[in-house]
Amino acid sequence: MAAKLRKGDKVVVLAGKDKGKQGEITSVDPKAGKAVVDGVNVAIRHQRQTQSNQGGRQPKAMPIDLSNLALMDANGKATRVGFREEDGKKVRYAKTTGDVI
């Protein structure tokens, strides 16, 4: 099945501690149904010092469930994603505006 949310999409968080935050998807794991969004669901990870990096407390974006994310339309509001065929190609479109993504 085609993915409704993909890498590079601008999304808004619908639920959880980061509700209302916006960001861009950096990676998607379709099997687990999760995505990593920059600046959202950030945890502190402790890094041991090595010759190449300083170490210490590093912020890291953790995966968030795809069901808690919604695509942002041209107006900056959350929208659902639909599929339709245009010129023999399957394309994604925003349900609120009808624009092709």
mmCIF file of N, CA and C in Angstrom:
data_model
loop_
_atom_site.group_PDB
_atom_site.id
_atom_site.type_symbol
_atom_site.label_atom_id
_atom_site.label_comp_id
_atom_site.label_asym_id
_atom_site.label_seq_id
_atom_site.Cartn_x
_atom_site.Cartn_y
_atom_site.Cartn_z
ATOM 1 N N MET A 1 0.840 -1.188 0.000
ATOM 2 C CA MET A 1 0.000 0.000 0.000
ATOM 3 C C MET A 1 0.880 1.245 0.000
ATOM 4 N N ALA A 2 0.445 2.264 -0.694
ATOM 5 C CA ALA A 2 1.231 3.499 -0.794
ATOM 6 C C ALA A 2 1.235 4.234 0.537
ATOM 7 N N ALA A 3 2.345 4.913 0.809
ATOM 8 C CA ALA A 3 2.504 5.627 2.074
ATOM 9 C C ALA A 3 1.835 6.991 2.009
ATOM 10 N N LYS A 4 1.065 7.314 3.041
ATOM 11 C CA LYS A 4 0.427 8.630 3.100
ATOM 12 C C LYS A 4 1.417 9.694 3.535
ATOM 13 N N LEU A 5 2.362 9.330 4.420
ATOM 14 C CA LEU A 5 3.395 10.258 4.883
ATOM 15 C C LEU A 5 4.750 9.734 4.438
ATOM 16 N N ARG A 6 5.566 10.628 3.887
ATOM 17 C CA ARG A 6 6.879 10.237 3.371
ATOM 18 C C ARG A 6 7.959 11.158 3.905
ATOM 19 N N LYS A 7 9.200 10.756 3.688
ATOM 20 C CA LYS A 7 10.351 11.560 4.081
ATOM 21 C C LYS A 7 10.292 12.917 3.383
ATOM 22 N N GLY A 8 10.526 13.975 4.150
ATOM 23 C CA GLY A 8 10.514 15.317 3.591
ATOM 24 C C GLY A 8 9.187 16.043 3.725
ATOM 25 N N ASP A 9 8.134 15.345 4.155
ATOM 26 C CA ASP A 9 6.822 15.979 4.330
ATOM 27 C C ASP A 9 6.816 16.875 5.567
ATOM 28 N N LYS A 10 6.123 18.002 5.476
ATOM 29 C CA LYS A 10 5.902 18.877 6.632
ATOM 30 C C LYS A 10 4.676 18.353 7.365
ATOM 31 N N VAL A 11 4.835 18.071 8.664
ATOM 32 C CA VAL A 11 3.744 17.493 9.435
ATOM 33 C C VAL A 11 3.510 18.272 10.727
ATOM 34 N N VAL A 12 2.329 18.049 11.321
ATOM 35 C CA VAL A 12 1.976 18.618 12.612
ATOM 36 C C VAL A 12 1.602 17.444 13.523
ATOM 37 N N VAL A 13 1.982 17.540 14.809
ATOM 38 C CA VAL A 13 1.716 16.477 15.774
ATOM 39 C C VAL A 13 0.313 16.664 16.339
ATOM 40 N N LEU A 14 -0.481 15.587 16.319
ATOM 41 C CA LEU A 14 -1.870 15.633 16.759
ATOM 42 C C LEU A 14 -2.054 15.250 18.222
ATOM 43 N N ALA A 15 -1.158 14.415 18.764
ATOM 44 C CA ALA A 15 -1.343 13.922 20.127
ATOM 45 C C ALA A 15 0.007 13.690 20.791
ATOM 46 N N GLY A 16 -0.004 13.686 22.116
ATOM 47 C CA GLY A 16 1.205 13.416 22.885
ATOM 48 C C GLY A 16 1.779 14.673 23.489
ATOM 49 N N LYS A 17 2.974 14.554 24.062
ATOM 50 C CA LYS A 17 3.595 15.678 24.775
ATOM 51 C C LYS A 17 3.978 16.825 23.845
ATOM 52 N N ASP A 18 4.153 16.546 22.548
ATOM 53 C CA ASP A 18 4.551 17.571 21.578
ATOM 54 C C ASP A 18 3.382 18.012 20.701
ATOM 55 N N LYS A 19 2.154 17.868 21.192
ATOM 56 C CA LYS A 19 0.956 18.218 20.427
ATOM 57 C C LYS A 19 1.025 19.661 19.926
ATOM 58 N N GLY A 20 0.766 19.838 18.629
ATOM 59 C CA GLY A 20 0.784 21.166 18.028
ATOM 60 C C GLY A 20 2.104 21.552 17.393
ATOM 61 N N LYS A 21 3.181 20.834 17.714
ATOM 62 C CA LYS A 21 4.485 21.153 17.122
ATOM 63 C C LYS A 21 4.510 20.744 15.652
ATOM 64 N N GLN A 22 5.337 21.463 14.888
ATOM 65 C CA GLN A 22 5.472 21.187 13.468
ATOM 66 C C GLN A 22 6.915 20.824 13.155
ATOM 67 N N GLY A 23 7.115 20.044 12.118
ATOM 68 C CA GLY A 23 8.466 19.665 11.717
ATOM 69 C C GLY A 23 8.445 18.916 10.403
ATOM 70 N N GLU A 24 9.634 18.504 9.985
ATOM 71 C CA GLU A 24 9.794 17.771 8.734
ATOM 72 C C GLU A 24 10.210 16.347 9.041
ATOM 73 N N ILE A 25 9.636 15.392 8.332
ATOM 74 C CA ILE A 25 9.968 13.978 8.536
ATOM 75 C C ILE A 25 11.367 13.715 7.990
ATOM 76 N N THR A 26 12.243 13.152 8.844
ATOM 77 C CA THR A 26 13.595 12.830 8.403
ATOM 78 C C THR A 26 13.730 11.367 7.999
ATOM 79 N N SER A 27 12.924 10.475 8.610
ATOM 80 C CA SER A 27 12.931 9.070 8.217
ATOM 81 C C SER A 27 11.615 8.413 8.617
ATOM 82 N N VAL A 28 11.240 7.362 7.868
ATOM 83 C CA VAL A 28 9.998 6.638 8.121
ATOM 84 C C VAL A 28 10.306 5.153 8.210
ATOM 85 N N ASP A 29 9.692 4.476 9.199
ATOM 86 C CA ASP A 29 9.779 3.022 9.332
ATOM 87 C C ASP A 29 8.372 2.455 9.138
ATOM 88 N N PRO A 30 8.009 2.078 7.890
ATOM 89 C CA PRO A 30 6.640 1.645 7.630
ATOM 90 C C PRO A 30 6.260 0.353 8.354
ATOM 91 N N LYS A 31 7.228 -0.521 8.574
ATOM 92 C CA LYS A 31 6.939 -1.795 9.237
ATOM 93 C C LYS A 31 6.503 -1.562 10.681
ATOM 94 N N ALA A 32 7.173 -0.640 11.377
ATOM 95 C CA ALA A 32 6.833 -0.323 12.765
ATOM 96 C C ALA A 32 5.734 0.743 12.843
ATOM 97 N N GLY A 33 5.459 1.416 11.732
ATOM 98 C CA GLY A 33 4.448 2.466 11.720
ATOM 99 C C GLY A 33 4.892 3.717 12.460
ATOM 100 N N LYS A 34 6.183 4.033 12.372
ATOM 101 C CA LYS A 34 6.741 5.184 13.079
ATOM 102 C C LYS A 34 7.555 6.063 12.146
ATOM 103 N N ALA A 35 7.740 7.311 12.556
ATOM 104 C CA ALA A 35 8.545 8.257 11.790
ATOM 105 C C ALA A 35 9.333 9.125 12.746
ATOM 106 N N VAL A 36 10.489 9.601 12.294
ATOM 107 C CA VAL A 36 11.312 10.530 13.069
ATOM 108 C C VAL A 36 11.105 11.919 12.477
ATOM 109 N N VAL A 37 10.667 12.851 13.341
ATOM 110 C CA VAL A 37 10.422 14.230 12.923
ATOM 111 C C VAL A 37 11.401 15.121 13.668
ATOM 112 N N ASP A 38 12.119 15.982 12.930
ATOM 113 C CA ASP A 38 13.131 16.818 13.579
ATOM 114 C C ASP A 38 12.475 17.821 14.528
ATOM 115 N N GLY A 39 13.011 17.897 15.754
ATOM 116 C CA GLY A 39 12.513 18.821 16.763
ATOM 117 C C GLY A 39 11.314 18.316 17.538
ATOM 118 N N VAL A 40 10.860 17.097 17.266
ATOM 119 C CA VAL A 40 9.693 16.539 17.941
ATOM 120 C C VAL A 40 10.087 15.250 18.654
ATOM 121 N N ASN A 41 9.540 15.043 19.860
ATOM 122 C CA ASN A 41 9.808 13.846 20.667
ATOM 123 C C ASN A 41 11.311 13.696 20.923
ATOM 124 N N VAL A 42 11.932 14.768 21.403
ATOM 125 C CA VAL A 42 13.377 14.797 21.617
ATOM 126 C C VAL A 42 13.711 14.231 22.995
ATOM 127 N N ALA A 43 14.667 13.307 23.029
ATOM 128 C CA ALA A 43 15.147 12.712 24.273
ATOM 129 C C ALA A 43 16.625 13.022 24.419
ATOM 130 N N ILE A 44 17.107 13.019 25.655
ATOM 131 C CA ILE A 44 18.531 13.246 25.922
ATOM 132 C C ILE A 44 19.236 11.894 25.984
ATOM 133 N N ARG A 45 20.244 11.751 25.181
ATOM 134 C CA ARG A 45 21.046 10.525 25.173
ATOM 135 C C ARG A 45 22.456 10.878 25.647
ATOM 136 N N HIS A 46 23.021 10.025 26.504
ATOM 137 C CA HIS A 46 24.368 10.248 27.017
ATOM 138 C C HIS A 46 25.366 9.575 26.090
ATOM 139 N N GLN A 47 26.364 10.339 25.647
ATOM 140 C CA GLN A 47 27.344 9.863 24.682
ATOM 141 C C GLN A 47 28.716 9.830 25.345
ATOM 142 N N ARG A 48 29.398 8.707 25.227
ATOM 143 C CA ARG A 48 30.746 8.609 25.770
ATOM 144 C C ARG A 48 31.711 9.390 24.882
ATOM 145 N N GLN A 49 32.682 10.025 25.491
ATOM 146 C CA GLN A 49 33.662 10.808 24.742
ATOM 147 C C GLN A 49 34.576 9.883 23.948
ATOM 148 N N THR A 50 34.863 10.282 22.707
ATOM 149 C CA THR A 50 35.812 9.552 21.869
ATOM 150 C C THR A 50 36.826 10.549 21.330
ATOM 151 N N GLN A 51 37.772 10.051 20.535
ATOM 152 C CA GLN A 51 38.778 10.946 19.960
ATOM 153 C C GLN A 51 38.144 11.953 19.010
ATOM 154 N N SER A 52 37.069 11.547 18.341
ATOM 155 C CA SER A 52 36.474 12.429 17.331
ATOM 156 C C SER A 52 35.381 13.339 17.881
ATOM 157 N N ASN A 53 34.636 12.915 18.925
ATOM 158 C CA ASN A 53 33.583 13.801 19.424
ATOM 159 C C ASN A 53 33.671 14.012 20.935
ATOM 160 N N GLN A 54 33.074 15.108 21.380
ATOM 161 C CA GLN A 54 33.202 15.569 22.754
ATOM 162 C C GLN A 54 32.504 14.654 23.754
ATOM 163 N N GLY A 55 31.312 14.179 23.404
ATOM 164 C CA GLY A 55 30.538 13.383 24.350
ATOM 165 C C GLY A 55 29.655 14.268 25.199
ATOM 166 N N GLY A 56 28.978 13.678 26.158
ATOM 167 C CA GLY A 56 28.075 14.428 27.027
ATOM 168 C C GLY A 56 26.625 14.115 26.708
ATOM 169 N N ARG A 57 25.741 15.050 27.042
ATOM 170 C CA ARG A 57 24.301 14.857 26.842
ATOM 171 C C ARG A 57 23.900 15.387 25.469
ATOM 172 N N GLN A 58 23.464 14.490 24.593
ATOM 173 C CA GLN A 58 23.113 14.846 23.225
ATOM 174 C C GLN A 58 21.603 14.720 23.026
ATOM 175 N N PRO A 59 20.927 15.762 22.518
ATOM 176 C CA PRO A 59 19.505 15.614 22.189
ATOM 177 C C PRO A 59 19.330 14.781 20.920
ATOM 178 N N LYS A 60 18.337 13.886 20.941
ATOM 179 C CA LYS A 60 18.107 13.002 19.798
ATOM 180 C C LYS A 60 16.601 12.881 19.570
ATOM 181 N N ALA A 61 16.162 13.059 18.316
ATOM 182 C CA ALA A 61 14.746 12.910 17.972
ATOM 183 C C ALA A 61 14.402 11.430 17.924
ATOM 184 N N MET A 62 13.408 11.036 18.709
ATOM 185 C CA MET A 62 12.978 9.646 18.772
ATOM 186 C C MET A 62 11.769 9.435 17.859
ATOM 187 N N PRO A 63 11.509 8.176 17.459
ATOM 188 C CA PRO A 63 10.382 7.907 16.565
ATOM 189 C C PRO A 63 9.041 8.215 17.235
ATOM 190 N N ILE A 64 8.086 8.657 16.426
ATOM 191 C CA ILE A 64 6.727 8.944 16.877
ATOM 192 C C ILE A 64 5.776 8.186 15.961
ATOM 193 N N ASP A 65 4.665 7.722 16.506
ATOM 194 C CA ASP A 65 3.717 6.919 15.738
ATOM 195 C C ASP A 65 3.082 7.730 14.615
ATOM 196 N N LEU A 66 2.917 7.094 13.447
ATOM 197 C CA LEU A 66 2.352 7.784 12.282
ATOM 198 C C LEU A 66 0.920 8.240 12.528
ATOM 199 N N SER A 67 0.199 7.539 13.412
ATOM 200 C CA SER A 67 -1.184 7.919 13.682
ATOM 201 C C SER A 67 -1.271 9.243 14.426
ATOM 202 N N ASN A 68 -0.181 9.689 15.037
ATOM 203 C CA ASN A 68 -0.163 10.954 15.770
ATOM 204 C C ASN A 68 0.336 12.116 14.912
ATOM 205 N N LEU A 69 0.531 11.880 13.621
ATOM 206 C CA LEU A 69 1.019 12.911 12.708
ATOM 207 C C LEU A 69 -0.016 13.189 11.620
ATOM 208 N N ALA A 70 -0.078 14.441 11.192
ATOM 209 C CA ALA A 70 -0.940 14.810 10.062
ATOM 210 C C ALA A 70 -0.163 15.740 9.148
ATOM 211 N N LEU A 71 -0.379 15.577 7.868
ATOM 212 C CA LEU A 71 0.288 16.409 6.871
ATOM 213 C C LEU A 71 -0.216 17.840 6.964
ATOM 214 N N MET A 72 0.674 18.815 6.726
ATOM 215 C CA MET A 72 0.272 20.218 6.693
ATOM 216 C C MET A 72 -0.047 20.601 5.255
ATOM 217 N N ASP A 73 -1.196 21.267 5.060
ATOM 218 C CA ASP A 73 -1.557 21.719 3.722
ATOM 219 C C ASP A 73 -0.936 23.088 3.448
ATOM 220 N N ALA A 74 -1.278 23.691 2.322
ATOM 221 C CA ALA A 74 -0.696 24.972 1.928
ATOM 222 C C ALA A 74 -1.050 26.087 2.917
ATOM 223 N N ASN A 75 -2.182 25.958 3.613
ATOM 224 C CA ASN A 75 -2.610 26.969 4.585
ATOM 225 C C ASN A 75 -1.946 26.798 5.949
ATOM 226 N N GLY A 76 -1.166 25.719 6.130
ATOM 227 C CA GLY A 76 -0.504 25.468 7.407
ATOM 228 C C GLY A 76 -1.367 24.730 8.403
ATOM 229 N N LYS A 77 -2.467 24.123 7.942
ATOM 230 C CA LYS A 77 -3.363 23.373 8.822
ATOM 231 C C LYS A 77 -3.197 21.881 8.572
ATOM 232 N N ALA A 78 -3.593 21.080 9.563
ATOM 233 C CA ALA A 78 -3.518 19.627 9.434
ATOM 234 C C ALA A 78 -4.562 19.153 8.432
ATOM 235 N N THR A 79 -4.179 18.185 7.623
ATOM 236 C CA THR A 79 -5.094 17.629 6.625
ATOM 237 C C THR A 79 -4.887 16.125 6.511
ATOM 238 N N ARG A 80 -5.930 15.458 6.054
ATOM 239 C CA ARG A 80 -5.802 14.044 5.754
ATOM 240 C C ARG A 80 -5.326 13.901 4.314
ATOM 241 N N VAL A 81 -4.796 12.713 4.002
ATOM 242 C CA VAL A 81 -4.224 12.473 2.676
ATOM 243 C C VAL A 81 -5.091 11.474 1.936
ATOM 244 N N GLY A 82 -5.377 11.790 0.670
ATOM 245 C CA GLY A 82 -6.110 10.869 -0.175
ATOM 246 C C GLY A 82 -5.303 10.542 -1.414
ATOM 247 N N PHE A 83 -5.766 9.555 -2.154
ATOM 248 C CA PHE A 83 -5.101 9.160 -3.393
ATOM 249 C C PHE A 83 -6.090 9.272 -4.546
ATOM 250 N N ARG A 84 -5.599 9.707 -5.694
ATOM 251 C CA ARG A 84 -6.400 9.700 -6.913
ATOM 252 C C ARG A 84 -5.454 9.534 -8.098
ATOM 253 N N GLU A 85 -6.049 9.250 -9.255
ATOM 254 C CA GLU A 85 -5.248 9.016 -10.453
ATOM 255 C C GLU A 85 -5.322 10.233 -11.363
ATOM 256 N N GLU A 86 -4.163 10.740 -11.741
ATOM 257 C CA GLU A 86 -4.089 11.852 -12.685
ATOM 258 C C GLU A 86 -3.085 11.497 -13.773
ATOM 259 N N ASP A 87 -3.524 11.558 -14.998
ATOM 260 C CA ASP A 87 -2.684 11.221 -16.156
ATOM 261 C C ASP A 87 -2.083 9.830 -16.031
ATOM 262 N N GLY A 88 -2.839 8.889 -15.512
ATOM 263 C CA GLY A 88 -2.361 7.513 -15.378
ATOM 264 C C GLY A 88 -1.403 7.282 -14.231
ATOM 265 N N LYS A 89 -1.186 8.297 -13.365
ATOM 266 C CA LYS A 89 -0.292 8.157 -12.213
ATOM 267 C C LYS A 89 -1.092 8.328 -10.936
ATOM 268 N N LYS A 90 -0.752 7.542 -9.926
ATOM 269 C CA LYS A 90 -1.385 7.651 -8.619
ATOM 270 C C LYS A 90 -0.701 8.775 -7.852
ATOM 271 N N VAL A 91 -1.469 9.777 -7.415
ATOM 272 C CA VAL A 91 -0.898 10.924 -6.716
ATOM 273 C C VAL A 91 -1.590 11.112 -5.366
ATOM 274 N N ARG A 92 -0.865 11.723 -4.434
ATOM 275 C CA ARG A 92 -1.428 12.072 -3.128
ATOM 276 C C ARG A 92 -2.019 13.476 -3.213
ATOM 277 N N TYR A 93 -3.122 13.699 -2.499
ATOM 278 C CA TYR A 93 -3.689 15.040 -2.453
ATOM 279 C C TYR A 93 -4.208 15.342 -1.053
ATOM 280 N N ALA A 94 -4.241 16.631 -0.723
ATOM 281 C CA ALA A 94 -4.740 17.080 0.576
ATOM 282 C C ALA A 94 -6.260 17.115 0.525
ATOM 283 N N LYS A 95 -6.911 16.491 1.508
ATOM 284 C CA LYS A 95 -8.376 16.417 1.511
ATOM 285 C C LYS A 95 -9.012 17.780 1.771
ATOM 286 N N THR A 96 -8.334 18.664 2.512
ATOM 287 C CA THR A 96 -8.931 19.956 2.831
ATOM 288 C C THR A 96 -8.969 20.886 1.620
ATOM 289 N N THR A 97 -7.889 20.942 0.866
ATOM 290 C CA THR A 97 -7.808 21.866 -0.264
ATOM 291 C C THR A 97 -7.968 21.190 -1.614
ATOM 292 N N GLY A 98 -7.692 19.896 -1.688
ATOM 293 C CA GLY A 98 -7.756 19.186 -2.960
ATOM 294 C C GLY A 98 -6.493 19.328 -3.787
ATOM 295 N N ASP A 99 -5.474 20.008 -3.251
ATOM 296 C CA ASP A 99 -4.215 20.204 -3.977
ATOM 297 C C ASP A 99 -3.387 18.928 -3.994
ATOM 298 N N VAL A 100 -2.694 18.702 -5.109
ATOM 299 C CA VAL A 100 -1.776 17.565 -5.214
ATOM 300 C C VAL A 100 -0.528 17.873 -4.392
ATOM 301 N N ILE A 101 -0.071 16.887 -3.661
ATOM 302 C CA ILE A 101 1.105 17.084 -2.795
ATOM 303 C C ILE A 101 2.364 16.809 -3.600
#
